[in-house]
């Protein structure tokens, strides 16, 4: 067994993904000129994605595989759908909206 158990590794990865996700949302605002609808959808999508990841990994660590699958279905699928909606709301690259 390594230095970290499964749950410590999960929290480390969740922290790194949260940081990268927030930096991505800031990038959408500053560089791409995303509107408020796109930013809200991106934020909700990031939250749901991280929740689905945490739920599924912790369920697998507890040998509850059906709970992991349900977590991916009921949290991960809306995260992907909301991310797609946020992507459609983005202005074209190179055209900032003020």
PDB file of C-alpha atoms in Angstrom:
ATOM      1  CA  UNK A   1       0.000   0.000   0.000  1.00  0.00           C
ATOM      2  CA  UNK A   2       1.287   3.423  -0.935  1.00  0.00           C
ATOM      3  CA  UNK A   3       1.487   6.603   1.028  1.00  0.00           C
ATOM      4  CA  UNK A   4      -2.143   7.535   0.345  1.00  0.00           C
ATOM      5  CA  UNK A   5      -5.209   5.374   0.644  1.00  0.00           C
ATOM      6  CA  UNK A   6      -8.077   5.652  -1.825  1.00  0.00           C
ATOM      7  CA  UNK A   7      -9.979   8.452  -0.108  1.00  0.00           C
ATOM      8  CA  UNK A   8      -6.925  10.707   0.286  1.00  0.00           C
ATOM      9  CA  UNK A   9      -6.144  10.256  -3.391  1.00  0.00           C
ATOM     10  CA  UNK A  10      -9.768  11.057  -4.225  1.00  0.00           C
ATOM     11  CA  UNK A  11      -9.667  14.329  -2.295  1.00  0.00           C
ATOM     12  CA  UNK A  12      -6.342  15.300  -3.876  1.00  0.00           C
ATOM     13  CA  UNK A  13      -7.735  14.690  -7.369  1.00  0.00           C
ATOM     14  CA  UNK A  14     -10.953  16.541  -6.515  1.00  0.00           C
ATOM     15  CA  UNK A  15      -8.927  19.536  -5.349  1.00  0.00           C
ATOM     16  CA  UNK A  16      -6.859  19.564  -8.533  1.00  0.00           C
ATOM     17  CA  UNK A  17      -9.945  19.214 -10.749  1.00  0.00           C
ATOM     18  CA  UNK A  18     -11.762  21.968  -8.840  1.00  0.00           C
ATOM     19  CA  UNK A  19      -8.813  24.316  -9.367  1.00  0.00           C
ATOM     20  CA  UNK A  20      -8.615  23.483 -13.070  1.00  0.00           C
ATOM     21  CA  UNK A  21     -12.390  23.856 -13.465  1.00  0.00           C
ATOM     22  CA  UNK A  22     -12.467  27.279 -11.843  1.00  0.00           C
ATOM     23  CA  UNK A  23      -9.516  28.377 -13.984  1.00  0.00           C
ATOM     24  CA  UNK A  24     -11.452  27.170 -17.026  1.00  0.00           C
ATOM     25  CA  UNK A  25     -14.488  29.225 -16.050  1.00  0.00           C
ATOM     26  CA  UNK A  26     -12.289  32.302 -15.536  1.00  0.00           C
ATOM     27  CA  UNK A  27     -10.766  31.643 -18.975  1.00  0.00           C
ATOM     28  CA  UNK A  28     -14.249  31.515 -20.509  1.00  0.00           C
ATOM     29  CA  UNK A  29     -15.088  34.861 -18.934  1.00  0.00           C
ATOM     30  CA  UNK A  30     -11.862  36.743 -19.689  1.00  0.00           C
ATOM     31  CA  UNK A  31     -10.673  35.331 -23.018  1.00  0.00           C
ATOM     32  CA  UNK A  32     -13.806  34.024 -24.691  1.00  0.00           C
ATOM     33  CA  UNK A  33     -16.133  36.712 -23.312  1.00  0.00           C
ATOM     34  CA  UNK A  34     -18.743  34.263 -22.055  1.00  0.00           C
ATOM     35  CA  UNK A  35     -22.067  35.624 -20.890  1.00  0.00           C
ATOM     36  CA  UNK A  36     -23.685  35.045 -17.536  1.00  0.00           C
ATOM     37  CA  UNK A  37     -25.861  32.157 -18.787  1.00  0.00           C
ATOM     38  CA  UNK A  38     -22.839  30.259 -20.048  1.00  0.00           C
ATOM     39  CA  UNK A  39     -20.902  30.879 -16.841  1.00  0.00           C
ATOM     40  CA  UNK A  40     -23.777  29.717 -14.619  1.00  0.00           C
ATOM     41  CA  UNK A  41     -24.279  26.577 -16.702  1.00  0.00           C
ATOM     42  CA  UNK A  42     -20.535  25.892 -16.599  1.00  0.00           C
ATOM     43  CA  UNK A  43     -20.436  26.319 -12.825  1.00  0.00           C
ATOM     44  CA  UNK A  44     -23.381  23.998 -12.250  1.00  0.00           C
ATOM     45  CA  UNK A  45     -21.890  21.484 -14.662  1.00  0.00           C
ATOM     46  CA  UNK A  46     -18.538  21.587 -12.846  1.00  0.00           C
ATOM     47  CA  UNK A  47     -20.254  21.050  -9.491  1.00  0.00           C
ATOM     48  CA  UNK A  48     -22.296  18.103 -10.792  1.00  0.00           C
ATOM     49  CA  UNK A  49     -19.260  16.534 -12.465  1.00  0.00           C
ATOM     50  CA  UNK A  50     -17.198  16.728  -9.272  1.00  0.00           C
ATOM     51  CA  UNK A  51     -20.123  15.397  -7.235  1.00  0.00           C
ATOM     52  CA  UNK A  52     -20.565  12.461  -9.636  1.00  0.00           C
ATOM     53  CA  UNK A  53     -16.853  11.679  -9.493  1.00  0.00           C
ATOM     54  CA  UNK A  54     -16.725  11.827  -5.685  1.00  0.00           C
ATOM     55  CA  UNK A  55     -19.910   9.777  -5.322  1.00  0.00           C
ATOM     56  CA  UNK A  56     -18.798   7.099  -7.759  1.00  0.00           C
ATOM     57  CA  UNK A  57     -15.245   6.677  -6.474  1.00  0.00           C
ATOM     58  CA  UNK A  58     -16.349   6.561  -2.843  1.00  0.00           C
ATOM     59  CA  UNK A  59     -19.055   4.036  -3.742  1.00  0.00           C
ATOM     60  CA  UNK A  60     -16.532   1.819  -5.514  1.00  0.00           C
ATOM     61  CA  UNK A  61     -14.182   2.057  -2.515  1.00  0.00           C
ATOM     62  CA  UNK A  62     -17.060   0.812  -0.344  1.00  0.00           C
ATOM     63  CA  UNK A  63     -17.885  -2.005  -2.830  1.00  0.00           C
ATOM     64  CA  UNK A  64     -21.245  -0.475  -3.746  1.00  0.00           C
ATOM     65  CA  UNK A  65     -20.985  -0.709  -7.518  1.00  0.00           C
ATOM     66  CA  UNK A  66     -24.662  -0.142  -8.260  1.00  0.00           C
ATOM     67  CA  UNK A  67     -24.585   3.102  -6.267  1.00  0.00           C
ATOM     68  CA  UNK A  68     -21.554   4.184  -8.297  1.00  0.00           C
ATOM     69  CA  UNK A  69     -23.405   3.527 -11.541  1.00  0.00           C
ATOM     70  CA  UNK A  70     -26.496   5.388 -10.361  1.00  0.00           C
ATOM     71  CA  UNK A  71     -24.345   8.317  -9.267  1.00  0.00           C
ATOM     72  CA  UNK A  72     -22.816   8.526 -12.723  1.00  0.00           C
ATOM     73  CA  UNK A  73     -26.212   8.257 -14.356  1.00  0.00           C
ATOM     74  CA  UNK A  74     -28.087  10.799 -12.233  1.00  0.00           C
ATOM     75  CA  UNK A  75     -25.258  13.299 -11.659  1.00  0.00           C
ATOM     76  CA  UNK A  76     -22.817  12.712 -14.493  1.00  0.00           C
ATOM     77  CA  UNK A  77     -25.308  12.761 -17.347  1.00  0.00           C
ATOM     78  CA  UNK A  78     -26.838  16.137 -16.358  1.00  0.00           C
ATOM     79  CA  UNK A  79     -23.285  17.498 -15.971  1.00  0.00           C
ATOM     80  CA  UNK A  80     -22.476  16.542 -19.547  1.00  0.00           C
ATOM     81  CA  UNK A  81     -25.771  17.927 -20.846  1.00  0.00           C
ATOM     82  CA  UNK A  82     -25.316  21.245 -19.024  1.00  0.00           C
ATOM     83  CA  UNK A  83     -21.735  21.506 -20.293  1.00  0.00           C
ATOM     84  CA  UNK A  84     -23.037  21.055 -23.824  1.00  0.00           C
ATOM     85  CA  UNK A  85     -25.642  23.755 -23.287  1.00  0.00           C
ATOM     86  CA  UNK A  86     -22.962  26.094 -21.915  1.00  0.00           C
ATOM     87  CA  UNK A  87     -20.761  25.358 -24.938  1.00  0.00           C
ATOM     88  CA  UNK A  88     -23.593  26.281 -27.306  1.00  0.00           C
ATOM     89  CA  UNK A  89     -24.077  29.611 -25.471  1.00  0.00           C
ATOM     90  CA  UNK A  90     -20.427  30.647 -25.953  1.00  0.00           C
ATOM     91  CA  UNK A  91     -19.716  33.353 -28.507  1.00  0.00           C
ATOM     92  CA  UNK A  92     -17.574  32.348 -31.488  1.00  0.00           C
ATOM     93  CA  UNK A  93     -13.825  32.339 -30.865  1.00  0.00           C
ATOM     94  CA  UNK A  94     -12.282  35.748 -31.342  1.00  0.00           C
ATOM     95  CA  UNK A  95     -15.567  37.665 -30.894  1.00  0.00           C
ATOM     96  CA  UNK A  96     -15.917  39.064 -27.396  1.00  0.00           C
ATOM     97  CA  UNK A  97     -19.273  40.338 -26.240  1.00  0.00           C
ATOM     98  CA  UNK A  98     -19.347  43.250 -23.810  1.00  0.00           C
TER      99      UNK A  98
END
